[in-house]
Amino acid sequence: MRYGFVMAYGDARAAAELAAMAEEHGWDGFFVWESVWGIDAWAMLAAAAMTTERIRLGTMLTPLPRRKPWDVAGQTSTVDNLSNGRVTLAVGLGVAGEERFWLFEDDPGRKVRAELMDDSLAMLQHLWRDQPFEYAGKHYRSKKVADLMPPAPPPPVQQPRIPTWVVGAWPRPKSMRRVALQDGWLPHHAPIVQPGEEPGEWSPELLAEGVAWLREERAAHGLTMDGYDVVAEGTTTADDPKAAETVRPWAEAGATWWIDADWSSMDATEVRANAERRLKAGPPRIA
């Protein structure tokens, strides 16, 4: 089990300082929010890369269908090289139905965003290699050019790709099949309910069902669960002596990462103070 922390709000300087604090106090990953219009997440992570040596760095999360895959490839490769191979890319379809996230364009709908996600994930596999390629997808294409000037960004340190975690809606097979072919599952509970039924709460038992499904699906593609990440997210407090007991059921269900995230405030001063207290207390590590 590895332990990550999300900085819910802050700038690049705060990211650099808090990431160093996280590394000092035994955390395994440091993550920042990525907004459609806001402080640049990859500038924050670049700053964090300069103050750390061990901790993994990533977003929580990148709305990949809202981004151009070649831009994401350049940013992630840059930070992966700067950090000597410590980037994790976490991606999802992006928030729907909230005006704050659709100021500049109309939501094309979940189906189109899913198509853009699949195109982007496929293109990233090529964009992260130092080789010319052709690609023809539903929404994106690439011409094969032998020599680019100026050249394409150098490939990331991590090969064949930067580890990519994808939001998967359990128990939706189409969404989960996308997740199975990447490097990690960010669970989203999307139960199929009949009219009048309550969807129920997300639980370790449901996570275990998803992990079992992923194991079978990956095996059908000749893949194992070795090195595959399953992420559980929640909130523990700095002064809770039983914080590890919050994490334990998720680890027993198959989670390989616990991500501590507190989204209750977007005030930079309050977030900074709370983050310092939580980071210094150390991760809720299971004995």
PDB file of C-alpha atoms in Angstrom:
ATOM      1  CA  MET A   1       0.000   0.000   0.000  1.00  0.00           C
ATOM      2  CA  ARG A   2       1.289   3.435  -0.969  1.00  0.00           C
ATOM      3  CA  TYR A   3       0.015   6.767   0.268  1.00  0.00           C
ATOM      4  CA  GLY A   4      -0.601   9.978  -1.607  1.00  0.00           C
ATOM      5  CA  PHE A   5      -1.769  13.457  -0.682  1.00  0.00           C
ATOM      6  CA  VAL A   6      -3.776  15.941  -2.751  1.00  0.00           C
ATOM      7  CA  MET A   7      -3.124  19.663  -2.458  1.00  0.00           C
ATOM      8  CA  ALA A   8      -6.696  20.851  -2.980  1.00  0.00           C
ATOM      9  CA  TYR A   9      -5.736  24.421  -3.889  1.00  0.00           C
ATOM     10  CA  GLY A  10      -2.558  26.470  -4.090  1.00  0.00           C
ATOM     11  CA  ASP A  11       0.071  27.840  -6.431  1.00  0.00           C
ATOM     12  CA  ALA A  12       3.376  26.513  -7.732  1.00  0.00           C
ATOM     13  CA  ARG A  13       5.329  27.804  -4.730  1.00  0.00           C
ATOM     14  CA  ALA A  14       2.943  26.057  -2.340  1.00  0.00           C
ATOM     15  CA  ALA A  15       3.226  22.844  -4.377  1.00  0.00           C
ATOM     16  CA  ALA A  16       7.030  22.954  -4.233  1.00  0.00           C
ATOM     17  CA  GLU A  17       7.047  23.477  -0.472  1.00  0.00           C
ATOM     18  CA  LEU A  18       4.290  20.998   0.396  1.00  0.00           C
ATOM     19  CA  ALA A  19       5.676  18.267  -1.876  1.00  0.00           C
ATOM     20  CA  ALA A  20       9.026  18.525  -0.081  1.00  0.00           C
ATOM     21  CA  MET A  21       7.185  18.294   3.239  1.00  0.00           C
ATOM     22  CA  ALA A  22       5.260  15.242   2.036  1.00  0.00           C
ATOM     23  CA  GLU A  23       8.480  13.517   1.002  1.00  0.00           C
ATOM     24  CA  GLU A  24      10.141  14.354   4.311  1.00  0.00           C
ATOM     25  CA  HIS A  25       7.265  12.828   6.293  1.00  0.00           C
ATOM     26  CA  GLY A  26       7.035   9.536   4.425  1.00  0.00           C
ATOM     27  CA  TRP A  27       4.302  10.053   1.831  1.00  0.00           C
ATOM     28  CA  ASP A  28       4.682   8.254  -1.509  1.00  0.00           C
ATOM     29  CA  GLY A  29       2.816  10.593  -3.843  1.00  0.00           C
ATOM     30  CA  PHE A  30       1.906  14.266  -4.145  1.00  0.00           C
ATOM     31  CA  PHE A  31      -0.982  15.320  -6.372  1.00  0.00           C
ATOM     32  CA  VAL A  32      -2.496  18.638  -7.460  1.00  0.00           C
ATOM     33  CA  TRP A  33      -5.866  19.599  -8.909  1.00  0.00           C
ATOM     34  CA  GLU A  34      -6.072  20.435 -12.616  1.00  0.00           C
ATOM     35  CA  SER A  35      -8.559  23.051 -13.687  1.00  0.00           C
ATOM     36  CA  VAL A  36      -9.859  23.881 -17.160  1.00  0.00           C
ATOM     37  CA  TRP A  37      -9.018  27.510 -16.357  1.00  0.00           C
ATOM     38  CA  GLY A  38      -6.794  28.026 -13.349  1.00  0.00           C
ATOM     39  CA  ILE A  39      -3.254  27.740 -12.029  1.00  0.00           C
ATOM     40  CA  ASP A  40      -1.359  25.402 -14.331  1.00  0.00           C
ATOM     41  CA  ALA A  41      -1.075  21.948 -12.775  1.00  0.00           C
ATOM     42  CA  TRP A  42       2.055  20.980 -14.682  1.00  0.00           C
ATOM     43  CA  ALA A  43       3.839  24.175 -13.660  1.00  0.00           C
ATOM     44  CA  MET A  44       2.982  23.253 -10.063  1.00  0.00           C
ATOM     45  CA  LEU A  45       4.338  19.732 -10.555  1.00  0.00           C
ATOM     46  CA  ALA A  46       7.492  21.033 -12.251  1.00  0.00           C
ATOM     47  CA  ALA A  47       8.116  23.192  -9.205  1.00  0.00           C
ATOM     48  CA  ALA A  48       7.493  20.188  -6.944  1.00  0.00           C
ATOM     49  CA  ALA A  49       9.937  18.114  -8.998  1.00  0.00           C
ATOM     50  CA  MET A  50      12.702  20.595  -8.190  1.00  0.00           C
ATOM     51  CA  THR A  51      12.279  20.224  -4.418  1.00  0.00           C
ATOM     52  CA  THR A  52      11.890  16.440  -4.210  1.00  0.00           C
ATOM     53  CA  GLU A  53      13.832  13.313  -5.127  1.00  0.00           C
ATOM     54  CA  ARG A  54      11.637  10.285  -4.386  1.00  0.00           C
ATOM     55  CA  ILE A  55       7.945  11.093  -4.214  1.00  0.00           C
ATOM     56  CA  ARG A  56       5.664  10.477  -7.215  1.00  0.00           C
ATOM     57  CA  LEU A  57       3.972  13.493  -8.767  1.00  0.00           C
ATOM     58  CA  GLY A  58       0.659  13.722 -10.565  1.00  0.00           C
ATOM     59  CA  THR A  59      -2.727  15.309 -11.065  1.00  0.00           C
ATOM     60  CA  MET A  60      -5.972  14.405  -9.411  1.00  0.00           C
ATOM     61  CA  LEU A  61      -7.092  14.568 -12.085  1.00  0.00           C
ATOM     62  CA  THR A  62      -6.566  15.649 -15.712  1.00  0.00           C
ATOM     63  CA  PRO A  63      -9.805  16.038 -17.736  1.00  0.00           C
ATOM     64  CA  LEU A  64      -8.193  14.415 -20.771  1.00  0.00           C
ATOM     65  CA  PRO A  65     -11.042  14.955 -23.284  1.00  0.00           C
ATOM     66  CA  ARG A  66     -10.769  18.707 -22.611  1.00  0.00           C
ATOM     67  CA  ARG A  67      -7.060  18.726 -23.501  1.00  0.00           C
ATOM     68  CA  LYS A  68      -5.139  18.173 -26.732  1.00  0.00           C
ATOM     69  CA  PRO A  69      -3.178  14.931 -26.325  1.00  0.00           C
ATOM     70  CA  TRP A  70      -0.017  16.417 -27.872  1.00  0.00           C
ATOM     71  CA  ASP A  71      -0.067  19.211 -25.279  1.00  0.00           C
ATOM     72  CA  VAL A  72      -0.484  16.675 -22.462  1.00  0.00           C
ATOM     73  CA  ALA A  73       2.341  14.565 -23.917  1.00  0.00           C
ATOM     74  CA  GLY A  74       4.699  17.533 -23.961  1.00  0.00           C
ATOM     75  CA  GLN A  75       3.861  18.620 -20.410  1.00  0.00           C
ATOM     76  CA  THR A  76       4.056  15.149 -18.900  1.00  0.00           C
ATOM     77  CA  SER A  77       7.294  14.297 -20.710  1.00  0.00           C
ATOM     78  CA  THR A  78       8.851  17.558 -19.541  1.00  0.00           C
ATOM     79  CA  VAL A  79       7.989  16.916 -15.888  1.00  0.00           C
ATOM     80  CA  ASP A  80       8.900  13.232 -16.124  1.00  0.00           C
ATOM     81  CA  ASN A  81      12.373  14.139 -17.362  1.00  0.00           C
ATOM     82  CA  LEU A  82      12.713  16.900 -14.787  1.00  0.00           C
ATOM     83  CA  SER A  83      11.757  14.511 -11.978  1.00  0.00           C
ATOM     84  CA  ASN A  84      13.803  11.584 -13.339  1.00  0.00           C
ATOM     85  CA  GLY A  85      10.745   9.434 -13.999  1.00  0.00           C
ATOM     86  CA  ARG A  86       8.291  10.165 -11.194  1.00  0.00           C
ATOM     87  CA  VAL A  87       5.101  11.271 -12.995  1.00  0.00           C
ATOM     88  CA  THR A  88       1.749   9.514 -12.753  1.00  0.00           C
ATOM     89  CA  LEU A  89      -0.989  10.732 -15.103  1.00  0.00           C
ATOM     90  CA  ALA A  90      -4.518  10.403 -13.703  1.00  0.00           C
ATOM     91  CA  VAL A  91      -7.298  11.057 -16.217  1.00  0.00           C
ATOM     92  CA  GLY A  92     -11.069  11.200 -16.361  1.00  0.00           C
ATOM     93  CA  LEU A  93     -13.838  12.362 -18.680  1.00  0.00           C
ATOM     94  CA  GLY A  94     -14.199  15.711 -16.905  1.00  0.00           C
ATOM     95  CA  VAL A  95     -16.994  17.148 -14.792  1.00  0.00           C
ATOM     96  CA  ALA A  96     -20.407  17.355 -16.453  1.00  0.00           C
ATOM     97  CA  GLY A  97     -23.360  19.537 -15.524  1.00  0.00           C
ATOM     98  CA  GLU A  98     -21.473  22.246 -13.600  1.00  0.00           C
ATOM     99  CA  GLU A  99     -21.358  25.694 -15.225  1.00  0.00           C
ATOM    100  CA  ARG A 100     -17.967  26.518 -13.680  1.00  0.00           C
ATOM    101  CA  PHE A 101     -16.339  23.873 -15.874  1.00  0.00           C
ATOM    102  CA  TRP A 102     -18.104  24.824 -19.131  1.00  0.00           C
ATOM    103  CA  LEU A 103     -17.454  28.553 -19.411  1.00  0.00           C
ATOM    104  CA  PHE A 104     -15.926  28.477 -22.869  1.00  0.00           C
ATOM    105  CA  GLU A 105     -17.615  25.605 -24.708  1.00  0.00           C
ATOM    106  CA  ASP A 106     -20.670  23.408 -24.615  1.00  0.00           C
ATOM    107  CA  ASP A 107     -20.458  19.938 -23.157  1.00  0.00           C
ATOM    108  CA  PRO A 108     -20.521  17.620 -26.200  1.00  0.00           C
ATOM    109  CA  GLY A 109     -21.936  14.855 -24.044  1.00  0.00           C
ATOM    110  CA  ARG A 110     -20.514  11.812 -22.321  1.00  0.00           C
ATOM    111  CA  LYS A 111     -20.375   9.720 -25.509  1.00  0.00           C
ATOM    112  CA  VAL A 112     -18.203  12.250 -27.368  1.00  0.00           C
ATOM    113  CA  ARG A 113     -15.995  12.841 -24.333  1.00  0.00           C
ATOM    114  CA  ALA A 114     -15.466   9.072 -24.054  1.00  0.00           C
ATOM    115  CA  GLU A 115     -14.474   8.964 -27.741  1.00  0.00           C
ATOM    116  CA  LEU A 116     -12.025  11.825 -27.175  1.00  0.00           C
ATOM    117  CA  MET A 117     -10.623   9.974 -24.158  1.00  0.00           C
ATOM    118  CA  ASP A 118     -10.000   6.829 -26.204  1.00  0.00           C
ATOM    119  CA  ASP A 119      -8.364   8.802 -29.027  1.00  0.00           C
ATOM    120  CA  SER A 120      -6.154  10.646 -26.562  1.00  0.00           C
ATOM    121  CA  LEU A 121      -5.064   7.512 -24.704  1.00  0.00           C
ATOM    122  CA  ALA A 122      -4.168   5.855 -28.011  1.00  0.00           C
ATOM    123  CA  MET A 123      -2.235   8.879 -29.261  1.00  0.00           C
ATOM    124  CA  LEU A 124      -0.279   9.265 -26.036  1.00  0.00           C
ATOM    125  CA  GLN A 125       1.274   5.830 -26.584  1.00  0.00           C
ATOM    126  CA  HIS A 126       2.838   7.226 -29.792  1.00  0.00           C
ATOM    127  CA  LEU A 127       3.498  10.755 -28.563  1.00  0.00           C
ATOM    128  CA  TRP A 128       5.590   9.434 -25.671  1.00  0.00           C
ATOM    129  CA  ARG A 129       8.016   7.723 -28.064  1.00  0.00           C
ATOM    130  CA  ASP A 130      10.727   9.445 -30.032  1.00  0.00           C
ATOM    131  CA  GLN A 131       9.448   8.059 -33.338  1.00  0.00           C
ATOM    132  CA  PRO A 132       7.381   9.392 -36.249  1.00  0.00           C
ATOM    133  CA  PHE A 133       3.890   7.933 -36.412  1.00  0.00           C
ATOM    134  CA  GLU A 134       0.592   8.042 -38.212  1.00  0.00           C
ATOM    135  CA  TYR A 135      -2.720   8.017 -36.411  1.00  0.00           C
ATOM    136  CA  ALA A 136      -6.313   8.241 -37.617  1.00  0.00           C
ATOM    137  CA  GLY A 137      -8.928   8.229 -34.878  1.00  0.00           C
ATOM    138  CA  LYS A 138     -12.495   9.408 -34.615  1.00  0.00           C
ATOM    139  CA  HIS A 139     -11.528  12.929 -33.552  1.00  0.00           C
ATOM    140  CA  TYR A 140      -7.743  13.240 -33.955  1.00  0.00           C
ATOM    141  CA  ARG A 141      -5.224  12.414 -36.641  1.00  0.00           C
ATOM    142  CA  SER A 142      -1.471  12.656 -37.104  1.00  0.00           C
ATOM    143  CA  LYS A 143       0.652  12.785 -40.231  1.00  0.00           C
ATOM    144  CA  LYS A 144       3.920  10.865 -40.275  1.00  0.00           C
ATOM    145  CA  VAL A 145       6.803  13.304 -40.606  1.00  0.00           C
ATOM    146  CA  ALA A 146      10.338  11.921 -40.508  1.00  0.00           C
ATOM    147  CA  ASP A 147      12.069  15.022 -39.127  1.00  0.00           C
ATOM    148  CA  LEU A 148      10.456  17.747 -37.073  1.00  0.00           C
ATOM    149  CA  MET A 149      12.099  21.118 -36.558  1.00  0.00           C
ATOM    150  CA  PRO A 150      11.979  22.131 -33.801  1.00  0.00           C
ATOM    151  CA  PRO A 151      12.043  18.511 -32.618  1.00  0.00           C
ATOM    152  CA  ALA A 152       9.336  16.752 -30.664  1.00  0.00           C
ATOM    153  CA  PRO A 153       9.793  16.699 -26.892  1.00  0.00           C
ATOM    154  CA  PRO A 154      12.139  14.002 -25.592  1.00  0.00           C
ATOM    155  CA  PRO A 155      10.361  10.816 -24.534  1.00  0.00           C
ATOM    156  CA  PRO A 156       9.628  10.408 -20.838  1.00  0.00           C
ATOM    157  CA  VAL A 157      12.095   8.564 -18.651  1.00  0.00           C
ATOM    158  CA  GLN A 158       9.409   5.953 -17.927  1.00  0.00           C
ATOM    159  CA  GLN A 159       8.895   3.593 -20.823  1.00  0.00           C
ATOM    160  CA  PRO A 160       6.927   2.349 -22.648  1.00  0.00           C
ATOM    161  CA  ARG A 161       4.695   5.038 -21.160  1.00  0.00           C
ATOM    162  CA  ILE A 162       4.043   7.215 -18.166  1.00  0.00           C
ATOM    163  CA  PRO A 163       1.858   5.185 -15.759  1.00  0.00           C
ATOM    164  CA  THR A 164      -1.717   6.212 -16.465  1.00  0.00           C
ATOM    165  CA  TRP A 165      -4.596   5.890 -14.024  1.00  0.00           C
ATOM    166  CA  VAL A 166      -8.079   6.117 -15.538  1.00  0.00           C
ATOM    167  CA  VAL A 167     -11.450   6.742 -13.952  1.00  0.00           C
ATOM    168  CA  GLY A 168     -13.606   3.664 -14.387  1.00  0.00           C
ATOM    169  CA  ALA A 169     -17.318   3.548 -13.620  1.00  0.00           C
ATOM    170  CA  TRP A 170     -18.128   0.334 -11.771  1.00  0.00           C
ATOM    171  CA  PRO A 171     -19.933  -1.838 -12.817  1.00  0.00           C
ATOM    172  CA  ARG A 172     -20.094  -0.374 -16.355  1.00  0.00           C
ATOM    173  CA  PRO A 173     -18.199  -2.820 -18.650  1.00  0.00           C
ATOM    174  CA  LYS A 174     -17.339  -0.322 -21.402  1.00  0.00           C
ATOM    175  CA  SER A 175     -15.791   2.114 -18.958  1.00  0.00           C
ATOM    176  CA  MET A 176     -13.980  -0.667 -17.100  1.00  0.00           C
ATOM    177  CA  ARG A 177     -12.527  -2.175 -20.287  1.00  0.00           C
ATOM    178  CA  ARG A 178     -10.763   1.135 -20.938  1.00  0.00           C
ATOM    179  CA  VAL A 179      -9.338   1.044 -17.412  1.00  0.00           C
ATOM    180  CA  ALA A 180      -8.163  -2.556 -17.731  1.00  0.00           C
ATOM    181  CA  LEU A 181      -5.762  -1.724 -20.550  1.00  0.00           C
ATOM    182  CA  GLN A 182      -4.045   1.116 -18.696  1.00  0.00           C
ATOM    183  CA  ASP A 183      -1.998   1.160 -15.480  1.00  0.00           C
ATOM    184  CA  GLY A 184      -4.479   1.900 -12.729  1.00  0.00           C
ATOM    185  CA  TRP A 185      -8.129   2.243 -11.743  1.00  0.00           C
ATOM    186  CA  LEU A 186      -9.627   5.390 -10.212  1.00  0.00           C
ATOM    187  CA  PRO A 187     -13.017   4.049  -9.098  1.00  0.00           C
ATOM    188  CA  HIS A 188     -16.291   5.845  -9.758  1.00  0.00           C
ATOM    189  CA  HIS A 189     -19.456   4.207  -8.450  1.00  0.00           C
ATOM    190  CA  ALA A 190     -22.132   4.137 -11.160  1.00  0.00           C
ATOM    191  CA  PRO A 191     -24.580   1.402 -10.186  1.00  0.00           C
ATOM    192  CA  ILE A 192     -27.398   0.352 -12.472  1.00  0.00           C
ATOM    193  CA  VAL A 193     -30.540   0.955 -10.412  1.00  0.00           C
ATOM    194  CA  GLN A 194     -34.214   0.598 -11.111  1.00  0.00           C
ATOM    195  CA  PRO A 195     -36.598   3.565 -10.681  1.00  0.00           C
ATOM    196  CA  GLY A 196     -37.170   4.174  -6.995  1.00  0.00           C
ATOM    197  CA  GLU A 197     -34.083   2.254  -5.882  1.00  0.00           C
ATOM    198  CA  GLU A 198     -31.275   3.820  -3.892  1.00  0.00           C
ATOM    199  CA  PRO A 199     -27.791   3.453  -5.454  1.00  0.00           C
ATOM    200  CA  GLY A 200     -26.083   2.570  -2.176  1.00  0.00           C
ATOM    201  CA  GLU A 201     -22.707   3.717  -0.890  1.00  0.00           C
ATOM    202  CA  TRP A 202     -19.324   2.944  -2.405  1.00  0.00           C
ATOM    203  CA  SER A 203     -17.657   0.301  -0.246  1.00  0.00           C
ATOM    204  CA  PRO A 204     -14.579  -1.934  -0.001  1.00  0.00           C
ATOM    205  CA  GLU A 205     -16.797  -4.874  -0.987  1.00  0.00           C
ATOM    206  CA  LEU A 206     -17.691  -3.163  -4.280  1.00  0.00           C
ATOM    207  CA  LEU A 207     -14.037  -2.280  -4.848  1.00  0.00           C
ATOM    208  CA  ALA A 208     -13.139  -5.964  -4.407  1.00  0.00           C
ATOM    209  CA  GLU A 209     -15.741  -6.904  -7.030  1.00  0.00           C
ATOM    210  CA  GLY A 210     -14.169  -4.434  -9.442  1.00  0.00           C
ATOM    211  CA  VAL A 211     -10.667  -5.731  -8.769  1.00  0.00           C
ATOM    212  CA  ALA A 212     -11.795  -9.301  -9.465  1.00  0.00           C
ATOM    213  CA  TRP A 213     -13.399  -8.172 -12.725  1.00  0.00           C
ATOM    214  CA  LEU A 214     -10.224  -6.332 -13.748  1.00  0.00           C
ATOM    215  CA  ARG A 215      -8.102  -9.392 -12.997  1.00  0.00           C
ATOM    216  CA  GLU A 216     -10.195 -11.505 -15.377  1.00  0.00           C
ATOM    217  CA  GLU A 217     -10.351  -8.816 -18.061  1.00  0.00           C
ATOM    218  CA  ARG A 218      -6.611  -8.222 -17.987  1.00  0.00           C
ATOM    219  CA  ALA A 219      -5.936 -11.964 -18.086  1.00  0.00           C
ATOM    220  CA  ALA A 220      -8.014 -12.155 -21.274  1.00  0.00           C
ATOM    221  CA  HIS A 221      -5.518  -9.716 -22.814  1.00  0.00           C
ATOM    222  CA  GLY A 222      -2.485 -11.592 -21.504  1.00  0.00           C
ATOM    223  CA  LEU A 223      -1.937  -9.085 -18.697  1.00  0.00           C
ATOM    224  CA  THR A 224      -1.544  -9.634 -14.958  1.00  0.00           C
ATOM    225  CA  MET A 225      -2.289  -7.408 -11.993  1.00  0.00           C
ATOM    226  CA  ASP A 226       1.429  -7.166 -11.159  1.00  0.00           C
ATOM    227  CA  GLY A 227       2.260  -3.484 -10.926  1.00  0.00           C
ATOM    228  CA  TYR A 228      -1.331  -2.469 -11.606  1.00  0.00           C
ATOM    229  CA  ASP A 229      -2.657   0.245  -9.287  1.00  0.00           C
ATOM    230  CA  VAL A 230      -6.072   0.413  -7.638  1.00  0.00           C
ATOM    231  CA  VAL A 231      -6.746   3.738  -5.950  1.00  0.00           C
ATOM    232  CA  ALA A 232      -8.916   4.445  -2.912  1.00  0.00           C
ATOM    233  CA  GLU A 233      -9.534   8.074  -1.988  1.00  0.00           C
ATOM    234  CA  GLY A 234     -10.750   9.473   1.309  1.00  0.00           C
ATOM    235  CA  THR A 235      -9.989  11.847   4.144  1.00  0.00           C
ATOM    236  CA  THR A 236      -8.136  11.149   7.363  1.00  0.00           C
ATOM    237  CA  THR A 237      -7.171  13.732   9.952  1.00  0.00           C
ATOM    238  CA  ALA A 238      -3.814  14.567  11.458  1.00  0.00           C
ATOM    239  CA  ASP A 239      -4.942  13.826  15.013  1.00  0.00           C
ATOM    240  CA  ASP A 240      -6.808  10.558  14.410  1.00  0.00           C
ATOM    241  CA  PRO A 241      -4.892   7.714  16.107  1.00  0.00           C
ATOM    242  CA  LYS A 242      -7.045   5.194  14.195  1.00  0.00           C
ATOM    243  CA  ALA A 243      -6.565   6.682  10.735  1.00  0.00           C
ATOM    244  CA  ALA A 244      -4.978   3.457   9.507  1.00  0.00           C
ATOM    245  CA  GLU A 245      -8.202   1.630  10.338  1.00  0.00           C
ATOM    246  CA  THR A 246      -9.967   3.809   7.776  1.00  0.00           C
ATOM    247  CA  VAL A 247      -7.531   2.595   5.157  1.00  0.00           C
ATOM    248  CA  ARG A 248      -7.281  -1.074   6.116  1.00  0.00           C
ATOM    249  CA  PRO A 249     -10.574  -2.318   4.582  1.00  0.00           C
ATOM    250  CA  TRP A 250      -9.674  -0.732   1.251  1.00  0.00           C
ATOM    251  CA  ALA A 251      -6.235  -2.346   1.266  1.00  0.00           C
ATOM    252  CA  GLU A 252      -7.782  -5.719   2.082  1.00  0.00           C
ATOM    253  CA  ALA A 253     -10.198  -5.221  -0.843  1.00  0.00           C
ATOM    254  CA  GLY A 254      -7.297  -4.770  -3.260  1.00  0.00           C
ATOM    255  CA  ALA A 255      -6.405  -1.069  -3.228  1.00  0.00           C
ATOM    256  CA  THR A 256      -2.704  -0.397  -3.765  1.00  0.00           C
ATOM    257  CA  TRP A 257      -2.851   3.370  -3.166  1.00  0.00           C
ATOM    258  CA  TRP A 258      -4.626   5.444  -0.539  1.00  0.00           C
ATOM    259  CA  ILE A 259      -5.067   9.060  -1.627  1.00  0.00           C
ATOM    260  CA  ASP A 260      -5.781  11.484   1.207  1.00  0.00           C
ATOM    261  CA  ALA A 261      -7.859  14.381  -0.109  1.00  0.00           C
ATOM    262  CA  ASP A 262      -9.821  17.076   1.666  1.00  0.00           C
ATOM    263  CA  TRP A 263     -11.933  19.119  -0.765  1.00  0.00           C
ATOM    264  CA  SER A 264     -13.889  20.978   1.944  1.00  0.00           C
ATOM    265  CA  SER A 265     -12.159  24.321   1.332  1.00  0.00           C
ATOM    266  CA  MET A 266     -10.727  26.211  -1.635  1.00  0.00           C
ATOM    267  CA  ASP A 267      -9.263  29.019   0.461  1.00  0.00           C
ATOM    268  CA  ALA A 268      -5.522  28.947  -0.183  1.00  0.00           C
ATOM    269  CA  THR A 269      -4.558  29.973   3.365  1.00  0.00           C
ATOM    270  CA  GLU A 270      -6.832  27.408   4.992  1.00  0.00           C
ATOM    271  CA  VAL A 271      -5.796  24.658   2.577  1.00  0.00           C
ATOM    272  CA  ARG A 272      -2.120  25.373   3.261  1.00  0.00           C
ATOM    273  CA  ALA A 273      -2.542  25.237   7.044  1.00  0.00           C
ATOM    274  CA  ASN A 274      -4.573  22.021   6.918  1.00  0.00           C
ATOM    275  CA  ALA A 275      -2.139  20.435   4.473  1.00  0.00           C
ATOM    276  CA  GLU A 276       0.852  21.181   6.670  1.00  0.00           C
ATOM    277  CA  ARG A 277      -0.817  19.598   9.691  1.00  0.00           C
ATOM    278  CA  ARG A 278      -1.857  16.501   7.749  1.00  0.00           C
ATOM    279  CA  LEU A 279       1.469  15.997   5.981  1.00  0.00           C
ATOM    280  CA  LYS A 280       3.534  16.363   9.121  1.00  0.00           C
ATOM    281  CA  ALA A 281       1.462  13.698  10.874  1.00  0.00           C
ATOM    282  CA  GLY A 282       2.535  11.216   8.187  1.00  0.00           C
ATOM    283  CA  PRO A 283       0.444   8.855   6.075  1.00  0.00           C
ATOM    284  CA  PRO A 284      -2.188   6.581   7.668  1.00  0.00           C
ATOM    285  CA  ARG A 285       0.134   3.629   7.165  1.00  0.00           C
ATOM    286  CA  ILE A 286      -1.110   0.141   7.953  1.00  0.00           C
ATOM    287  CA  ALA A 287       1.193  -1.681  10.351  1.00  0.00           C
TER     288      ALA A 287
END
